[in-house]
C-alpha cells in the first residue's frame, strides 16, 4: 500500500492501513551508501531540510513525478564537497550536492512513520504471518491459473475461486502422512502462517 493510499483509506473506510515492506537496499535508499531521506530533519514551515551534520538546504522547489506532486530538495554543492561524510551521503565522487525528493507533508509523514514501524519486532512478526498468505496467493495464481477467469459473471467466477482453493488444499494434503509413517521426500518446514494454525488445530 502506497503512502498516498494509506492517507485516504482511514477516511474512506475506517480501516487501519498496514504498510508493505519497503525494498531494502543495503546501506540506504536509492543506492546511497549511508544516510537515507529519513535521516534528514524536515522543516515544513520554512520548506527546508537539515542534514545529520547540521547543513540546511535552500527552500525546496515543487515538482511532479509520474503526474504526482513532489518537492525537490538540493543541498549546496560547496557544503557537500567539504563534508567529511560526502561519500556516505551523496554516493558519488563528482562532488555534487545531495538531492532528495519529498512527498507532500501528510503523505511523507505516513511514509516516515511506516518506515520506522517496519524496524520493530512487532511489525516483523505480523509481516511474517502475511508472508505465508502471499505464498498461498502466488501458488494459486502461478500453479492453478487463478488470475484468469474461465467463465463470465461474478457467480461463475466465485465457483472457480472455490474450486481452485479446494484443489490447492488437496495438493497440500497429498504431502501429509499419518503420524509414525515416513515420507518419501523431505517435507518443507512449516511457514510462519502454518505454525499458529497447526498449534490451534492440535
PDB file of N, CA and C in Angstrom, residues 93-139:
ATOM      1  N   UNK A  93      31.297  10.667  -6.625  1.00  0.00           N
ATOM      2  CA  UNK A  93      32.636  11.240  -6.490  1.00  0.00           C
ATOM      3  C   UNK A  93      32.786  12.542  -7.260  1.00  0.00           C
ATOM      4  N   UNK A  94      31.720  13.000  -7.905  1.00  0.00           N
ATOM      5  CA  UNK A  94      31.799  14.227  -8.696  1.00  0.00           C
ATOM      6  C   UNK A  94      31.655  15.488  -7.846  1.00  0.00           C
ATOM      7  N   UNK A  95      31.315  15.311  -6.583  1.00  0.00           N
ATOM      8  CA  UNK A  95      31.179  16.470  -5.721  1.00  0.00           C
ATOM      9  C   UNK A  95      29.848  17.181  -5.831  1.00  0.00           C
ATOM     10  N   UNK A  96      28.839  16.509  -6.346  1.00  0.00           N
ATOM     11  CA  UNK A  96      27.535  17.136  -6.442  1.00  0.00           C
ATOM     12  C   UNK A  96      26.854  17.189  -5.085  1.00  0.00           C
ATOM     13  N   UNK A  97      25.921  18.146  -4.940  1.00  0.00           N
ATOM     14  CA  UNK A  97      25.154  18.235  -3.709  1.00  0.00           C
ATOM     15  C   UNK A  97      24.110  17.134  -3.634  1.00  0.00           C
ATOM     16  N   UNK A  98      23.730  16.772  -2.413  1.00  0.00           N
ATOM     17  CA  UNK A  98      22.730  15.712  -2.222  1.00  0.00           C
ATOM     18  C   UNK A  98      21.360  16.194  -2.697  1.00  0.00           C
ATOM     19  N   UNK A  99      20.686  15.344  -3.439  1.00  0.00           N
ATOM     20  CA  UNK A  99      19.348  15.662  -3.932  1.00  0.00           C
ATOM     21  C   UNK A  99      18.361  14.692  -3.308  1.00  0.00           C
ATOM     22  N   UNK A 100      17.278  15.225  -2.748  1.00  0.00           N
ATOM     23  CA  UNK A 100      16.251  14.415  -2.086  1.00  0.00           C
ATOM     24  C   UNK A 100      14.889  14.853  -2.596  1.00  0.00           C
ATOM     25  N   UNK A 101      14.020  13.902  -2.800  1.00  0.00           N
ATOM     26  CA  UNK A 101      12.649  14.184  -3.218  1.00  0.00           C
ATOM     27  C   UNK A 101      11.693  13.845  -2.076  1.00  0.00           C
ATOM     28  N   UNK A 102      10.876  14.809  -1.695  1.00  0.00           N
ATOM     29  CA  UNK A 102       9.898  14.626  -0.630  1.00  0.00           C
ATOM     30  C   UNK A 102       8.496  14.498  -1.209  1.00  0.00           C
ATOM     31  N   UNK A 103       7.649  13.785  -0.500  1.00  0.00           N
ATOM     32  CA  UNK A 103       6.230  13.721  -0.820  1.00  0.00           C
ATOM     33  C   UNK A 103       5.514  14.878  -0.137  1.00  0.00           C
ATOM     34  N   UNK A 104       4.282  15.185  -0.501  1.00  0.00           N
ATOM     35  CA  UNK A 104       3.510  16.186   0.243  1.00  0.00           C
ATOM     36  C   UNK A 104       3.450  15.814   1.734  1.00  0.00           C
ATOM     37  N   UNK A 105       3.344  16.809   2.591  1.00  0.00           N
ATOM     38  CA  UNK A 105       3.528  16.603   4.021  1.00  0.00           C
ATOM     39  C   UNK A 105       2.712  15.460   4.613  1.00  0.00           C
ATOM     40  N   UNK A 106       1.374  15.383   4.418  1.00  0.00           N
ATOM     41  CA  UNK A 106       0.624  14.279   5.057  1.00  0.00           C
ATOM     42  C   UNK A 106       1.113  12.909   4.593  1.00  0.00           C
ATOM     43  N   UNK A 107       1.442  12.806   3.307  1.00  0.00           N
ATOM     44  CA  UNK A 107       1.874  11.522   2.757  1.00  0.00           C
ATOM     45  C   UNK A 107       3.296  11.196   3.202  1.00  0.00           C
ATOM     46  N   UNK A 108       4.163  12.214   3.241  1.00  0.00           N
ATOM     47  CA  UNK A 108       5.540  11.988   3.678  1.00  0.00           C
ATOM     48  C   UNK A 108       5.592  11.553   5.135  1.00  0.00           C
ATOM     49  N   UNK A 109       4.765  12.142   5.971  1.00  0.00           N
ATOM     50  CA  UNK A 109       4.747  11.764   7.383  1.00  0.00           C
ATOM     51  C   UNK A 109       4.272  10.323   7.563  1.00  0.00           C
ATOM     52  N   UNK A 110       3.333   9.887   6.748  1.00  0.00           N
ATOM     53  CA  UNK A 110       2.879   8.494   6.810  1.00  0.00           C
ATOM     54  C   UNK A 110       4.013   7.563   6.399  1.00  0.00           C
ATOM     55  N   UNK A 111       4.731   7.910   5.332  1.00  0.00           N
ATOM     56  CA  UNK A 111       5.838   7.064   4.893  1.00  0.00           C
ATOM     57  C   UNK A 111       6.932   6.975   5.951  1.00  0.00           C
ATOM     58  N   UNK A 112       7.276   8.113   6.555  1.00  0.00           N
ATOM     59  CA  UNK A 112       8.313   8.123   7.584  1.00  0.00           C
ATOM     60  C   UNK A 112       7.900   7.276   8.780  1.00  0.00           C
ATOM     61  N   UNK A 113       6.649   7.408   9.179  1.00  0.00           N
ATOM     62  CA  UNK A 113       6.157   6.616  10.309  1.00  0.00           C
ATOM     63  C   UNK A 113       6.145   5.123   9.983  1.00  0.00           C
ATOM     64  N   UNK A 114       5.760   4.797   8.751  1.00  0.00           N
ATOM     65  CA  UNK A 114       5.719   3.386   8.352  1.00  0.00           C
ATOM     66  C   UNK A 114       7.118   2.786   8.294  1.00  0.00           C
ATOM     67  N   UNK A 115       8.100   3.539   7.777  1.00  0.00           N
ATOM     68  CA  UNK A 115       9.463   3.027   7.714  1.00  0.00           C
ATOM     69  C   UNK A 115      10.014   2.762   9.115  1.00  0.00           C
ATOM     70  N   UNK A 116       9.700   3.642  10.062  1.00  0.00           N
ATOM     71  CA  UNK A 116      10.165   3.427  11.433  1.00  0.00           C
ATOM     72  C   UNK A 116       9.485   2.211  12.055  1.00  0.00           C
ATOM     73  N   UNK A 117       8.197   2.037  11.777  1.00  0.00           N
ATOM     74  CA  UNK A 117       7.455   0.905  12.330  1.00  0.00           C
ATOM     75  C   UNK A 117       7.985  -0.416  11.793  1.00  0.00           C
ATOM     76  N   UNK A 118       8.437  -0.442  10.549  1.00  0.00           N
ATOM     77  CA  UNK A 118       8.919  -1.679   9.943  1.00  0.00           C
ATOM     78  C   UNK A 118      10.191  -2.202  10.594  1.00  0.00           C
ATOM     79  N   UNK A 119      10.869  -1.374  11.371  1.00  0.00           N
ATOM     80  CA  UNK A 119      12.088  -1.804  12.051  1.00  0.00           C
ATOM     81  C   UNK A 119      11.804  -2.472  13.389  1.00  0.00           C
ATOM     82  N   UNK A 120      10.558  -2.436  13.862  1.00  0.00           N
ATOM     83  CA  UNK A 120      10.225  -3.016  15.155  1.00  0.00           C
ATOM     84  C   UNK A 120       9.967  -4.511  15.028  1.00  0.00           C
ATOM     85  N   UNK A 121      10.197  -5.249  16.112  1.00  0.00           N
ATOM     86  CA  UNK A 121       9.975  -6.694  16.101  1.00  0.00           C
ATOM     87  C   UNK A 121       8.497  -7.028  15.977  1.00  0.00           C
ATOM     88  N   UNK A 122       7.633  -6.193  16.566  1.00  0.00           N
ATOM     89  CA  UNK A 122       6.194  -6.455  16.487  1.00  0.00           C
ATOM     90  C   UNK A 122       5.724  -6.407  15.030  1.00  0.00           C
ATOM     91  N   UNK A 123       6.202  -5.425  14.266  1.00  0.00           N
ATOM     92  CA  UNK A 123       5.802  -5.332  12.859  1.00  0.00           C
ATOM     93  C   UNK A 123       6.336  -6.509  12.066  1.00  0.00           C
ATOM     94  N   UNK A 124       7.570  -6.913  12.341  1.00  0.00           N
ATOM     95  CA  UNK A 124       8.174  -8.014  11.602  1.00  0.00           C
ATOM     96  C   UNK A 124       7.473  -9.337  11.886  1.00  0.00           C
ATOM     97  N   UNK A 125       6.977  -9.516  13.117  1.00  0.00           N
ATOM     98  CA  UNK A 125       6.211 -10.734  13.421  1.00  0.00           C
ATOM     99  C   UNK A 125       4.891 -10.741  12.655  1.00  0.00           C
ATOM    100  N   UNK A 126       4.243  -9.596  12.564  1.00  0.00           N
ATOM    101  CA  UNK A 126       2.993  -9.513  11.796  1.00  0.00           C
ATOM    102  C   UNK A 126       3.247  -9.746  10.312  1.00  0.00           C
ATOM    103  N   UNK A 127       4.351  -9.222   9.811  1.00  0.00           N
ATOM    104  CA  UNK A 127       4.650  -9.390   8.393  1.00  0.00           C
ATOM    105  C   UNK A 127       4.977 -10.843   8.065  1.00  0.00           C
ATOM    106  N   UNK A 128       5.587 -11.548   9.025  1.00  0.00           N
ATOM    107  CA  UNK A 128       5.882 -12.967   8.786  1.00  0.00           C
ATOM    108  C   UNK A 128       4.593 -13.744   8.550  1.00  0.00           C
ATOM    109  N   UNK A 129       3.505 -13.377   9.247  1.00  0.00           N
ATOM    110  CA  UNK A 129       2.214 -14.009   9.017  1.00  0.00           C
ATOM    111  C   UNK A 129       1.717 -13.706   7.606  1.00  0.00           C
ATOM    112  N   UNK A 130       1.887 -12.477   7.165  1.00  0.00           N
ATOM    113  CA  UNK A 130       1.438 -12.097   5.830  1.00  0.00           C
ATOM    114  C   UNK A 130       2.223 -12.841   4.757  1.00  0.00           C
ATOM    115  N   UNK A 131       3.499 -13.130   5.019  1.00  0.00           N
ATOM    116  CA  UNK A 131       4.321 -13.810   4.023  1.00  0.00           C
ATOM    117  C   UNK A 131       3.728 -15.164   3.661  1.00  0.00           C
ATOM    118  N   UNK A 132       3.146 -15.878   4.643  1.00  0.00           N
ATOM    119  CA  UNK A 132       2.506 -17.154   4.354  1.00  0.00           C
ATOM    120  C   UNK A 132       1.305 -16.989   3.449  1.00  0.00           C
ATOM    121  N   UNK A 133       0.520 -15.929   3.677  1.00  0.00           N
ATOM    122  CA  UNK A 133      -0.636 -15.665   2.810  1.00  0.00           C
ATOM    123  C   UNK A 133      -0.186 -15.371   1.384  1.00  0.00           C
ATOM    124  N   UNK A 134       0.890 -14.600   1.239  1.00  0.00           N
ATOM    125  CA  UNK A 134       1.367 -14.261  -0.094  1.00  0.00           C
ATOM    126  C   UNK A 134       1.845 -15.503  -0.842  1.00  0.00           C
ATOM    127  N   UNK A 135       2.439 -16.460  -0.117  1.00  0.00           N
ATOM    128  CA  UNK A 135       2.882 -17.693  -0.758  1.00  0.00           C
ATOM    129  C   UNK A 135       1.685 -18.480  -1.288  1.00  0.00           C
ATOM    130  N   UNK A 136       0.580 -18.464  -0.533  1.00  0.00           N
ATOM    131  CA  UNK A 136      -0.618 -19.163  -0.989  1.00  0.00           C
ATOM    132  C   UNK A 136      -1.210 -18.493  -2.216  1.00  0.00           C
ATOM    133  N   UNK A 137      -1.265 -17.171  -2.206  1.00  0.00           N
ATOM    134  CA  UNK A 137      -1.778 -16.447  -3.367  1.00  0.00           C
ATOM    135  C   UNK A 137      -0.907 -16.723  -4.586  1.00  0.00           C
ATOM    136  N   UNK A 138       0.404 -16.719  -4.397  1.00  0.00           N
ATOM    137  CA  UNK A 138       1.312 -16.988  -5.510  1.00  0.00           C
ATOM    138  C   UNK A 138       1.094 -18.388  -6.069  1.00  0.00           C
ATOM    139  N   UNK A 139       0.865 -19.362  -5.187  1.00  0.00           N
ATOM    140  CA  UNK A 139       0.638 -20.733  -5.652  1.00  0.00           C
ATOM    141  C   UNK A 139      -0.637 -20.837  -6.479  1.00  0.00           C
TER     142      UNK A 139
END
